[in-house]
Coordinates of C-alpha atoms in Angstrom, one line a residue:
Chain A
X1 CA -18.8 0.2 16.5
X2 CA -16.6 -2.9 16.6
X3 CA -16.9 -5.9 14.3
X4 CA -18.3 -8.1 17.1
X5 CA -21.8 -6.8 16.8
X6 CA -21.9 -6.7 13.0
X7 CA -22.8 -9.5 10.6
X8 CA -21.0 -9.6 7.2
X9 CA -22.7 -11.8 4.6
X10 CA -23.4 -12.3 0.9
X11 CA -26.4 -10.2 -0.2
X12 CA -29.6 -12.1 -1.1
X13 CA -32.0 -11.1 -3.8
X14 CA -34.4 -9.9 -1.1
X15 CA -31.8 -7.3 0.0
X16 CA -31.7 -5.7 -3.4
X17 CA -34.3 -2.9 -2.7
X18 CA -32.4 -1.9 0.4
X19 CA -29.1 -2.0 -1.4
X20 CA -30.3 0.2 -4.2
X21 CA -31.8 2.6 -1.7
X22 CA -28.4 2.9 0.0
X23 CA -26.7 3.5 -3.3
X24 CA -29.2 6.2 -4.3
X25 CA -28.9 8.0 -1.0
X26 CA -25.8 9.8 -1.9
X27 CA -24.9 13.0 -3.8
X28 CA -23.5 11.1 -6.8
X29 CA -25.7 8.0 -6.5
X30 CA -29.0 9.9 -6.5
X31 CA -28.2 11.0 -10.1
X32 CA -27.5 7.4 -11.3
X33 CA -29.8 5.1 -9.5
X34 CA -33.6 4.4 -9.6
X35 CA -35.0 2.9 -6.4
X36 CA -38.7 3.1 -7.3
X37 CA -40.4 -0.3 -6.7
X38 CA -40.5 -2.6 -8.5
X39 CA -36.8 -2.0 -9.3
X40 CA -35.8 -1.8 -12.9
X41 CA -35.1 -5.3 -14.3
X42 CA -31.5 -4.3 -14.9
X43 CA -30.8 -4.5 -11.2
X44 CA -32.2 -8.0 -10.9
X45 CA -30.1 -9.1 -13.9
X46 CA -26.9 -7.6 -12.4
X47 CA -27.6 -9.4 -9.1
X48 CA -28.1 -12.7 -10.9
X49 CA -24.8 -12.2 -12.8
X50 CA -22.9 -11.4 -9.6
X51 CA -24.6 -14.2 -7.6
X52 CA -23.6 -16.8 -10.3
X53 CA -20.0 -15.7 -10.5
X54 CA -17.7 -17.2 -7.9
X55 CA -15.3 -14.2 -8.4
X56 CA -17.9 -11.6 -7.6
X57 CA -19.3 -11.1 -4.1
X58 CA -21.9 -8.6 -3.1
X59 CA -21.4 -8.2 0.6
X60 CA -23.8 -6.5 3.1
X61 CA -23.3 -5.7 6.8
X62 CA -26.1 -5.9 9.3
X63 CA -25.9 -3.9 12.5
X64 CA -27.9 -4.7 15.6
X65 CA -30.4 -2.0 14.6
X66 CA -30.4 -2.2 10.8
X67 CA -30.4 -5.0 8.3
X68 CA -28.3 -3.8 5.3
X69 CA -26.5 -1.1 7.1
X70 CA -23.8 -1.1 4.5
X71 CA -22.8 -2.7 1.2
X72 CA -19.8 -3.2 -1.1
X73 CA -18.9 -5.4 -4.0
X74 CA -15.7 -7.4 -4.1
X75 CA -14.4 -8.7 -7.5
X76 CA -11.6 -11.2 -7.6
X77 CA -9.6 -11.0 -10.8
X78 CA -6.7 -13.2 -12.0
X79 CA -4.0 -11.3 -13.8
X80 CA -0.9 -12.2 -15.7
X81 CA 0.9 -9.2 -14.1
X82 CA 2.7 -9.6 -10.8
X83 CA 3.6 -13.2 -11.8
X84 CA 0.1 -14.3 -12.2
X85 CA -1.3 -12.5 -9.1
X86 CA -4.9 -12.2 -8.2
X87 CA -6.3 -8.8 -7.2
X88 CA -9.4 -7.9 -5.3
X89 CA -11.3 -4.8 -6.4
X90 CA -13.8 -3.0 -4.3
X91 CA -16.7 -1.0 -5.8
X92 CA -20.0 0.4 -4.7
X93 CA -19.2 1.0 -1.0
X94 CA -22.0 2.7 0.8
X95 CA -23.1 2.9 4.5
X96 CA -26.6 4.0 5.6
X97 CA -26.7 7.8 6.1
X98 CA -27.8 7.6 9.7
X99 CA -24.8 5.3 10.5
X100 CA -22.0 7.2 8.8
X101 CA -19.1 8.0 11.1
X102 CA -20.2 5.0 13.3
X103 CA -17.2 2.9 12.3
X104 CA -19.3 0.5 10.2
X105 CA -17.6 1.6 7.0
X106 CA -14.1 0.9 8.5
X107 CA -15.2 -2.5 9.7
X108 CA -16.7 -3.3 6.3
X109 CA -13.5 -2.4 4.5
X110 CA -11.4 -4.3 7.0
X111 CA -13.6 -7.3 6.5
X112 CA -13.2 -7.0 2.7
X113 CA -9.4 -6.8 3.0
X114 CA -9.4 -9.9 5.2
X115 CA -11.6 -11.6 2.6
X116 CA -9.2 -10.6 -0.2
X117 CA -6.3 -12.2 1.8
X118 CA -8.3 -15.4 2.3
X119 CA -9.0 -15.5 -1.4
X120 CA -5.2 -15.3 -2.1
X121 CA -5.0 -11.8 -3.5
X122 CA -1.8 -9.8 -3.3
X123 CA -3.4 -6.4 -3.8
X124 CA -6.7 -4.7 -3.0
X125 CA -7.7 -1.8 -5.3
X126 CA -10.4 0.7 -5.7
X127 CA -11.1 4.0 -7.3
X128 CA -12.6 6.9 -5.4
X129 CA -14.1 9.9 -7.1
X130 CA -12.0 13.0 -6.6
X131 CA -15.2 14.8 -5.7
X132 CA -15.2 12.7 -2.5
X133 CA -12.2 14.0 -0.6
X134 CA -13.5 12.5 2.7
X135 CA -13.7 9.1 1.1
X136 CA -10.2 9.4 -0.2
X137 CA -8.9 10.3 3.3
X138 CA -10.9 7.3 4.7
X139 CA -9.2 4.9 2.4
X140 CA -5.8 6.5 3.0
X141 CA -6.4 5.9 6.7
X142 CA -6.8 2.2 5.9
X143 CA -3.5 2.1 4.1
X144 CA -4.6 2.6 0.5
X145 CA -2.1 4.7 -1.5
X146 CA -3.4 7.0 -4.3
X147 CA -0.6 5.9 -6.6
X148 CA -2.7 5.8 -9.7
X149 CA -5.0 7.9 -11.8
X150 CA -8.4 6.3 -11.9
X151 CA -9.5 6.9 -15.5
X152 CA -13.0 6.4 -16.8
X153 CA -14.5 6.5 -20.3
X154 CA -18.3 6.6 -20.5
X155 CA -19.4 4.8 -23.6
X156 CA -22.4 7.1 -24.2
X157 CA -19.6 9.6 -25.1
X158 CA -18.4 9.5 -28.7
X159 CA -15.9 6.8 -29.4
X160 CA -13.8 6.5 -32.5
X161 CA -15.4 3.5 -34.3
X162 CA -12.9 3.3 -37.0
X163 CA -11.1 0.4 -35.2
X164 CA -11.4 -3.2 -36.2
X165 CA -14.8 -4.5 -35.0
X166 CA -14.7 -6.7 -32.0
X167 CA -16.5 -9.4 -34.1
X168 CA -13.0 -10.0 -35.5
X169 CA -12.1 -11.4 -32.1
X170 CA -12.1 -14.9 -33.4
X171 CA -10.3 -14.2 -36.7
X172 CA -7.6 -16.8 -36.8
X173 CA -4.0 -15.6 -36.4
X174 CA -1.7 -16.0 -39.4
X175 CA 1.4 -18.0 -38.7
X176 CA 2.8 -19.6 -35.6
X177 CA 1.7 -18.0 -32.3
X178 CA 5.2 -18.4 -30.7
X179 CA 8.0 -16.1 -31.3
Chain B
X1 CA -0.2 1.8 -38.2
X2 CA -3.9 1.2 -38.9
X3 CA -6.1 -1.5 -37.7
X4 CA -6.3 -3.2 -41.1
X5 CA -2.9 -4.9 -40.9
X6 CA -3.3 -5.9 -37.2
X7 CA -4.9 -9.0 -35.8
X8 CA -6.6 -8.9 -32.5
X9 CA -7.2 -12.2 -30.9
X10 CA -7.5 -14.1 -27.5
X11 CA -4.1 -15.2 -26.3
X12 CA -3.3 -18.8 -26.3
X13 CA -1.2 -20.7 -23.7
X14 CA 1.6 -20.7 -26.3
X15 CA 1.7 -16.9 -26.3
X16 CA 2.4 -16.8 -22.5
X17 CA 6.2 -16.5 -22.7
X18 CA 6.0 -13.7 -25.2
X19 CA 3.4 -11.9 -23.1
X20 CA 5.4 -12.2 -19.9
X21 CA 8.5 -10.9 -21.8
X22 CA 6.5 -7.9 -22.9
X23 CA 5.3 -7.2 -19.4
X24 CA 8.8 -7.5 -18.0
X25 CA 10.3 -5.1 -20.6
X26 CA 9.2 -2.0 -18.8
X27 CA 10.6 0.2 -16.0
X28 CA 8.0 -0.9 -13.5
X29 CA 7.4 -4.4 -14.9
X30 CA 11.0 -5.5 -14.7
X31 CA 10.8 -5.3 -10.9
X32 CA 7.6 -7.4 -10.8
X33 CA 7.9 -10.1 -13.4
X34 CA 10.1 -13.2 -14.0
X35 CA 10.3 -14.3 -17.6
X36 CA 13.0 -17.0 -17.1
X37 CA 11.9 -20.2 -18.8
X38 CA 10.1 -22.3 -17.9
X39 CA 7.9 -19.6 -16.5
X40 CA 6.9 -19.8 -12.8
X41 CA 3.8 -22.0 -12.5
X42 CA 1.8 -19.0 -11.2
X43 CA 1.7 -17.5 -14.7
X44 CA 0.2 -20.8 -16.1
X45 CA -2.3 -20.9 -13.3
X46 CA -3.4 -17.3 -13.9
X47 CA -3.7 -18.0 -17.7
X48 CA -5.9 -21.0 -17.0
X49 CA -8.1 -18.9 -14.6
X50 CA -8.5 -16.1 -17.2
X51 CA -9.1 -18.6 -20.1
X52 CA -11.9 -20.4 -18.2
X53 CA -13.7 -17.2 -17.2
X54 CA -16.0 -15.8 -19.9
X55 CA -15.7 -12.4 -18.2
X56 CA -11.9 -12.2 -18.6
X57 CA -10.2 -11.8 -21.9
X58 CA -6.5 -11.7 -22.4
X59 CA -6.1 -10.1 -25.8
X60 CA -3.0 -9.9 -28.0
X61 CA -2.4 -8.0 -31.2
X62 CA -0.2 -9.3 -34.0
X63 CA 1.4 -7.0 -36.4
X64 CA 2.7 -8.0 -39.9
X65 CA 6.2 -8.2 -38.4
X66 CA 5.6 -9.5 -34.9
X67 CA 3.4 -12.0 -33.3
X68 CA 2.3 -10.7 -29.8
X69 CA 3.2 -7.1 -30.6
X70 CA 1.0 -6.0 -27.7
X71 CA -1.3 -7.3 -25.0
X72 CA -4.0 -6.2 -22.6
X73 CA -6.5 -7.8 -20.3
X74 CA -10.2 -6.9 -20.4
X75 CA -12.3 -7.8 -17.4
X76 CA -16.1 -7.5 -17.7
X77 CA -17.8 -6.9 -14.4
X78 CA -21.5 -6.7 -13.5
X79 CA -22.3 -4.1 -10.9
X80 CA -25.4 -3.0 -9.0
X81 CA -24.4 0.6 -9.4
X82 CA -25.5 2.6 -12.4
X83 CA -28.8 0.6 -12.4
X84 CA -27.1 -2.8 -12.8
X85 CA -24.5 -1.6 -15.4
X86 CA -21.6 -3.7 -16.6
X87 CA -18.1 -2.2 -16.7
X88 CA -15.1 -3.2 -18.7
X89 CA -11.8 -2.8 -16.9
X90 CA -8.4 -2.8 -18.7
X91 CA -5.2 -3.9 -17.1
X92 CA -1.7 -5.0 -18.1
X93 CA -1.5 -2.9 -21.3
X94 CA 1.9 -3.3 -23.0
X95 CA 3.3 -2.8 -26.5
X96 CA 6.7 -4.2 -27.7
X97 CA 9.4 -1.7 -27.1
X98 CA 10.5 -1.6 -30.7
X99 CA 6.9 -0.8 -31.8
X100 CA 6.0 2.0 -29.3
X101 CA 4.8 5.2 -30.9
X102 CA 3.8 3.1 -33.9
X103 CA 0.1 3.5 -33.2
X104 CA -0.4 -0.1 -32.2
X105 CA -1.2 0.9 -28.6
X106 CA -4.0 3.2 -29.8
X107 CA -5.4 0.6 -32.1
X108 CA -5.3 -2.0 -29.3
X109 CA -7.2 0.4 -26.9
X110 CA -9.7 1.3 -29.6
X111 CA -10.3 -2.4 -30.2
X112 CA -10.9 -3.0 -26.5
X113 CA -13.3 -0.1 -26.3
X114 CA -15.2 -1.5 -29.2
X115 CA -15.2 -4.9 -27.5
X116 CA -16.5 -3.4 -24.3
X117 CA -19.4 -1.8 -26.2
X118 CA -20.2 -5.1 -27.9
X119 CA -20.3 -6.8 -24.5
X120 CA -22.9 -4.2 -23.3
X121 CA -20.7 -2.2 -21.0
X122 CA -21.6 1.4 -20.2
X123 CA -18.1 2.3 -18.9
X124 CA -14.5 1.4 -19.6
X125 CA -12.1 2.0 -16.7
X126 CA -8.4 1.6 -16.0
X127 CA -5.9 2.9 -13.6
X128 CA -2.5 4.3 -14.7
X129 CA 0.5 4.7 -12.4
X130 CA 1.1 8.4 -11.7
X131 CA 4.8 7.5 -12.5
X132 CA 3.7 7.1 -16.1
X133 CA 2.7 10.6 -17.3
X134 CA 3.0 9.6 -20.9
X135 CA 0.6 6.8 -20.4
X136 CA -1.9 9.1 -18.7
X137 CA -1.7 11.5 -21.6
X138 CA -2.2 8.6 -24.0
X139 CA -5.4 7.5 -22.3
X140 CA -6.7 11.1 -22.0
X141 CA -6.2 11.4 -25.8
X142 CA -8.5 8.4 -26.2
X143 CA -11.2 10.2 -24.1
X144 CA -10.5 8.7 -20.6
X145 CA -11.0 11.2 -17.8
X146 CA -8.8 11.1 -14.7
X147 CA -11.8 11.7 -12.4
X148 CA -10.9 9.2 -9.7
X149 CA -8.0 8.4 -7.4
X150 CA -6.7 4.9 -8.2
X151 CA -5.9 3.5 -4.7
X152 CA -3.9 0.4 -4.0
X153 CA -3.3 -1.6 -0.9
X154 CA -0.5 -4.2 -1.2
X155 CA -1.4 -7.1 1.2
X156 CA 2.2 -7.8 2.1
X157 CA 1.9 -4.5 3.9
X158 CA 0.6 -4.6 7.4
X159 CA -3.2 -4.9 7.7
X160 CA -5.2 -4.6 10.8
X161 CA -6.4 -8.1 11.4
X162 CA -8.7 -7.2 14.3
X163 CA -11.7 -7.4 12.0
X164 CA -14.2 -10.3 11.8
X165 CA -12.5 -13.2 9.9
X166 CA -13.9 -13.8 6.5
X167 CA -14.7 -17.3 7.6
X168 CA -17.8 -15.6 9.1
X169 CA -19.0 -15.0 5.6
X170 CA -21.7 -17.6 5.8
X171 CA -22.9 -16.6 9.3
X172 CA -26.7 -16.5 9.0
X173 CA -28.3 -13.1 9.3
X174 CA -30.5 -12.5 12.3
X175 CA -34.0 -11.4 11.4
X176 CA -35.7 -10.5 8.1
X177 CA -33.4 -9.3 5.4
X178 CA -35.8 -6.7 4.1
X179 CA -36.2 -3.4 5.7

């Protein structure tokens, strides 16, 4: 599969059932997703949030034989680190089961890397579950380096709530804010 | 150090020199940052982008003795995965060298976790350089699980440009987008 017979485009709301079906058709995804129709409203709300945010792009790839043959989300994030550099983050990569190993996944990632360059990013990052060694090798083959631990904290787990509540966010600072 | 004598607040533009100085005062950061004054314009531009984005929060903590005793960036991201769940991502965590091991770092992270809950996130995630084993242990102590590889691709490295250019983003899809 080369890029010439693939179409990369922003997802539309009408693609959402196909996207969720892709995400659910996976050993890890099947435990997390719910692709019964109509979809849970939370999917629609997330689509709206992504669609309205110029720094989030939900991208699908269409092959000659299948609309929504693959999907990924690209998030562009401004950071102070690296002298104010922008990063692109990739999440939710999935290719249709019948098309895996066809090269579509590679083309989708290469497209996303090109998009990140066009958007002025100096770095593309993603995390890959250590339970997916094939995926990790795939990303290494594209030049990604597993230099970091990807650490997750699920908030249904217990969290020490003794900290200052976030409602104190707007508490005014005492004194001059320069030092 | 408890949270009661700390103030957590959004950074202001006037904090930027102190924030960049913190980021530069670190074995990895000193190679990446430039805290000569006036700061490179790229820092100001990144601050503006963060400040204008309701889903990005640059948070500083003030201690009784030091304004901008620590900093982190919290990015809230809507995703289709996990049934349209929002995630909070933490980047650029740094505490002033003279205050490390004082407990400020822990309080800053606990504050950010509380903020992520308040913003409706189901997951907090971060990546930590494998060259920082102390940091990884610190995050594990807060409940973070190193379940993922954190993979980075620096775009000054060579990238296969044979993919479809991102300018094809808006190429219309052929056919019906539902399947």
